[in-house]
Amino acid sequence: MEIKFSVKYKTEWGESVVLCANGKTLPMNYLINDEWSLRISESELADVQEYYYAIERDGKIVREEWGRHKIEYPNSMNPSLIFMSDRWLDNPTNAPF
């Protein structure tokens, strides 16, 4: 089984979007119109329940999402591809800080 992650985010020059899960940081590929994508095998992220996106510049994380995304694997089906189409989870405007 493979998992395809996709998120829209407008980066600045020199920045890229990475997927973070289980202590790993995986670079994503820029497609078009601020769309970033990554396709990996399930074994690369074995037992991942949560993940988030971050912005990387010069090899350092400069921004992270406020929340986390969850993966819910299908119980009865065995699909060859799971498609995770996400949106960037920004800090809520009513957050105290």
XYZ file of N, CA and C in Angstrom:
291
model
N 0.837 -1.171 0.000
C 0.000 0.000 0.000
C 0.890 1.245 0.000
N 0.432 2.259 -0.702
C 1.120 3.541 -0.733
C 0.198 4.617 -0.172
N 0.823 5.675 0.351
C 0.080 6.816 0.869
C 0.563 8.046 0.125
N -0.399 8.818 -0.419
C -0.051 10.061 -1.105
C -0.550 11.221 -0.257
N 0.378 12.071 0.157
C 0.064 13.260 0.938
C 0.064 14.464 0.009
N -0.878 15.363 0.241
C -0.978 16.554 -0.590
C -1.446 17.720 0.278
N -0.797 18.883 0.108
C -1.183 20.079 0.855
C -0.873 21.307 0.007
N -1.714 22.338 0.140
C -1.474 23.614 -0.539
C -0.813 24.553 0.446
N 0.300 25.168 0.021
C 0.979 26.149 0.858
C 1.840 27.026 -0.044
N 1.707 28.341 0.113
C 2.506 29.276 -0.678
C 3.791 29.576 0.076
N 4.894 29.068 -0.442
C 6.192 29.273 0.191
C 6.854 30.540 -0.348
N 7.850 30.980 0.382
C 8.714 32.077 -0.067
C 9.925 31.456 -0.767
N 10.696 32.298 -1.475
C 11.876 31.815 -2.181
C 12.820 31.120 -1.196
N 13.274 29.913 -1.538
C 14.213 29.165 -0.716
C 13.557 28.259 0.312
N 12.232 28.287 0.406
C 11.522 27.447 1.358
C 10.953 26.219 0.664
N 10.745 25.170 1.439
C 10.071 23.984 0.925
C 9.212 23.396 2.034
N 8.247 22.579 1.637
C 7.345 21.934 2.586
C 7.869 20.527 2.860
N 7.841 20.131 4.126
C 8.257 18.790 4.520
C 7.142 18.144 5.335
N 7.086 16.834 5.288
C 6.157 16.049 6.090
C 6.921 15.521 7.297
N 6.352 15.699 8.491
C 7.015 15.256 9.724
C 6.159 14.200 10.408
N 6.776 13.057 10.696
C 6.073 11.965 11.381
C 7.093 11.006 11.964
N 6.816 10.514 13.175
C 7.695 9.533 13.836
C 9.153 9.988 13.882
N 9.365 11.278 14.065
C 10.732 11.790 14.144
C 11.440 11.926 12.814
N 10.748 11.628 11.719
C 11.331 11.747 10.385
C 10.828 13.019 9.721
N 11.674 13.616 8.895
C 11.306 14.781 8.089
C 11.505 14.397 6.637
N 10.410 14.346 5.884
C 10.463 13.905 4.488
C 10.141 15.073 3.555
N 11.047 15.401 2.621
C 10.798 16.514 1.705
C 9.665 16.194 0.731
N 8.846 17.194 0.476
C 7.736 17.041 -0.467
C 8.126 17.650 -1.804
N 7.382 17.302 -2.841
C 7.634 17.783 -4.199
C 6.640 18.872 -4.553
N 7.148 19.972 -5.131
C 6.271 21.036 -5.600
C 5.668 20.622 -6.937
N 4.348 20.734 -7.058
C 3.682 20.379 -8.309
C 3.389 21.626 -9.125
N 2.329 22.347 -8.763
C 1.909 23.558 -9.463
C 0.882 24.267 -8.592
N 0.777 25.572 -8.733
C -0.212 26.361 -7.995
C -0.162 26.118 -6.487
N 1.047 26.165 -5.925
C 1.265 26.023 -4.476
C 0.879 24.649 -3.930
N 0.805 23.654 -4.770
C 0.458 22.289 -4.357
C 1.744 21.490 -4.128
N 1.843 20.878 -2.942
C 2.986 20.051 -2.578
C 2.502 18.624 -2.380
N 3.325 17.649 -2.779
C 2.885 16.262 -2.747
C 4.042 15.335 -2.385
N 3.687 14.208 -1.780
C 4.672 13.179 -1.443
C 3.968 11.834 -1.482
N 4.563 10.882 -2.157
C 4.008 9.524 -2.246
C 5.036 8.556 -1.657
N 4.611 7.803 -0.651
C 5.522 6.891 0.029
C 4.840 5.550 0.261
N 5.655 4.546 0.515
C 5.092 3.242 0.854
C 4.737 3.242 2.334
N 3.768 2.437 2.689
C 3.313 2.354 4.078
C 4.463 1.954 5.001
N 5.365 1.137 4.510
C 6.474 0.672 5.344
C 7.415 1.810 5.750
N 7.478 2.884 4.949
C 8.329 4.021 5.295
C 7.817 4.763 6.519
N 6.522 4.684 6.761
C 5.924 5.341 7.926
C 5.111 4.342 8.729
N 5.703 3.214 9.020
C 4.995 2.166 9.759
C 4.503 2.690 11.100
N 3.266 2.351 11.408
C 2.639 2.704 12.684
C 2.428 4.202 12.891
N 2.451 5.000 11.844
C 2.191 6.431 12.004
C 0.703 6.653 12.244
N 0.390 7.369 13.279
C -0.990 7.730 13.594
C -1.233 9.218 13.333
N -0.199 10.043 13.572
C -0.305 11.489 13.395
C 0.883 12.008 12.585
N 0.649 13.109 11.893
C 1.711 13.751 11.128
C 1.379 15.227 11.003
N 2.360 16.009 10.593
C 2.131 17.431 10.361
C 3.090 17.912 9.280
N 2.800 19.084 8.760
C 3.640 19.697 7.742
C 4.441 20.826 8.371
N 5.617 21.064 7.819
C 6.468 22.148 8.295
C 7.132 22.806 7.088
N 7.660 24.003 7.323
C 8.370 24.744 6.289
C 9.857 24.713 6.639
N 10.651 24.364 5.648
C 12.087 24.243 5.838
C 12.806 25.267 4.969
N 13.813 25.918 5.552
C 14.658 26.853 4.806
C 16.103 26.618 5.250
N 16.989 26.417 4.307
C 18.409 26.169 4.595
C 18.599 25.004 5.557
N 17.779 23.958 5.413
C 17.916 22.758 6.224
C 17.358 22.872 7.634
N 16.675 23.980 7.938
C 16.115 24.182 9.276
C 14.610 24.423 9.189
N 13.885 23.895 10.160
C 12.443 24.127 10.237
C 12.212 25.558 10.715
N 11.483 26.349 9.928
C 11.216 27.741 10.297
C 9.751 27.982 10.665
N 8.884 27.004 10.367
C 7.471 27.138 10.696
C 6.830 25.762 10.704
N 5.921 25.540 11.652
C 5.183 24.281 11.730
C 3.693 24.569 11.784
N 2.929 23.570 11.410
C 1.485 23.675 11.558
C 1.120 23.760 13.037
N -0.018 24.350 13.316
C -0.496 24.466 14.682
C -1.050 23.148 15.192
N -1.693 22.393 14.336
C -2.322 21.132 14.736
C -1.656 19.935 14.090
N -2.264 18.783 14.286
C -1.762 17.526 13.716
C -2.866 16.857 12.900
N -2.451 16.116 11.887
C -3.372 15.335 11.060
C -3.319 13.890 11.541
N -4.410 13.176 11.388
C -4.472 11.772 11.803
C -4.681 10.877 10.585
N -4.043 9.716 10.618
C -4.255 8.704 9.581
C -5.137 7.620 10.175
N -6.218 7.328 9.495
C -7.087 6.223 9.892
C -7.054 5.196 8.765
N -6.353 4.113 9.020
C -6.221 3.070 8.009
C -7.522 2.272 7.916
N -7.942 1.918 6.708
C -9.169 1.128 6.553
C -9.004 -0.261 7.164
N -10.031 -0.718 7.875
C -9.980 -2.020 8.542
C -10.249 -3.173 7.584
N -11.324 -3.067 6.845
C -11.762 -4.207 6.052
C -11.229 -4.197 4.619
N -10.860 -3.033 4.129
C -10.398 -2.952 2.748
C -8.875 -2.956 2.723
N -8.317 -3.297 1.593
C -6.873 -3.265 1.416
C -6.563 -2.471 0.145
N -6.714 -1.128 0.207
C -6.476 -0.338 -1.000
C -4.994 -0.277 -1.343
N -4.698 -0.075 -2.606
C -3.303 0.041 -3.011
C -2.782 1.461 -2.782
N -3.706 2.442 -2.677
C -3.309 3.829 -2.478
C -4.293 4.528 -1.557
N -3.768 5.203 -0.543
C -4.575 6.073 0.329
C -4.172 7.500 -0.001
N -5.140 8.350 -0.274
C -4.874 9.734 -0.651
C -5.244 10.653 0.502
N -4.262 11.371 1.042
C -4.471 12.304 2.141
C -4.383 13.723 1.581
N -5.526 14.337 1.323
C -5.577 15.703 0.809
C -5.849 16.629 1.986
N -4.836 17.397 2.373
C -4.910 18.203 3.587
C -4.905 19.692 3.278
N -5.180 20.459 4.321
C -4.981 21.895 4.259
C -4.090 22.262 5.426
N -3.327 23.338 5.274
C -2.415 23.780 6.315
C -3.221 24.191 7.537
N -2.871 23.680 8.706
C -3.559 23.999 9.953
C -2.825 25.142 10.639
N -3.341 26.350 10.442
C -2.705 27.536 10.981
C -3.166 27.813 12.398
N -2.434 28.652 13.101
C -2.799 29.061 14.440
C -4.139 29.813 14.385
N -5.134 29.407 15.177
C -6.423 30.096 15.142
C -6.289 31.569 15.532
N -7.083 32.405 14.911
C -7.007 33.838 15.189
C -7.423 34.187 16.609
N -8.217 33.334 17.262
C -8.639 33.611 18.626
C -7.747 32.938 19.664
N -6.600 32.415 19.250
C -5.663 31.788 20.198
C -5.043 32.883 21.077
N -4.794 32.603 22.356
C -4.276 33.628 23.247
C -2.866 34.108 22.906
N -2.080 33.271 22.220
C -0.734 33.689 21.805
C -0.208 32.810 20.722
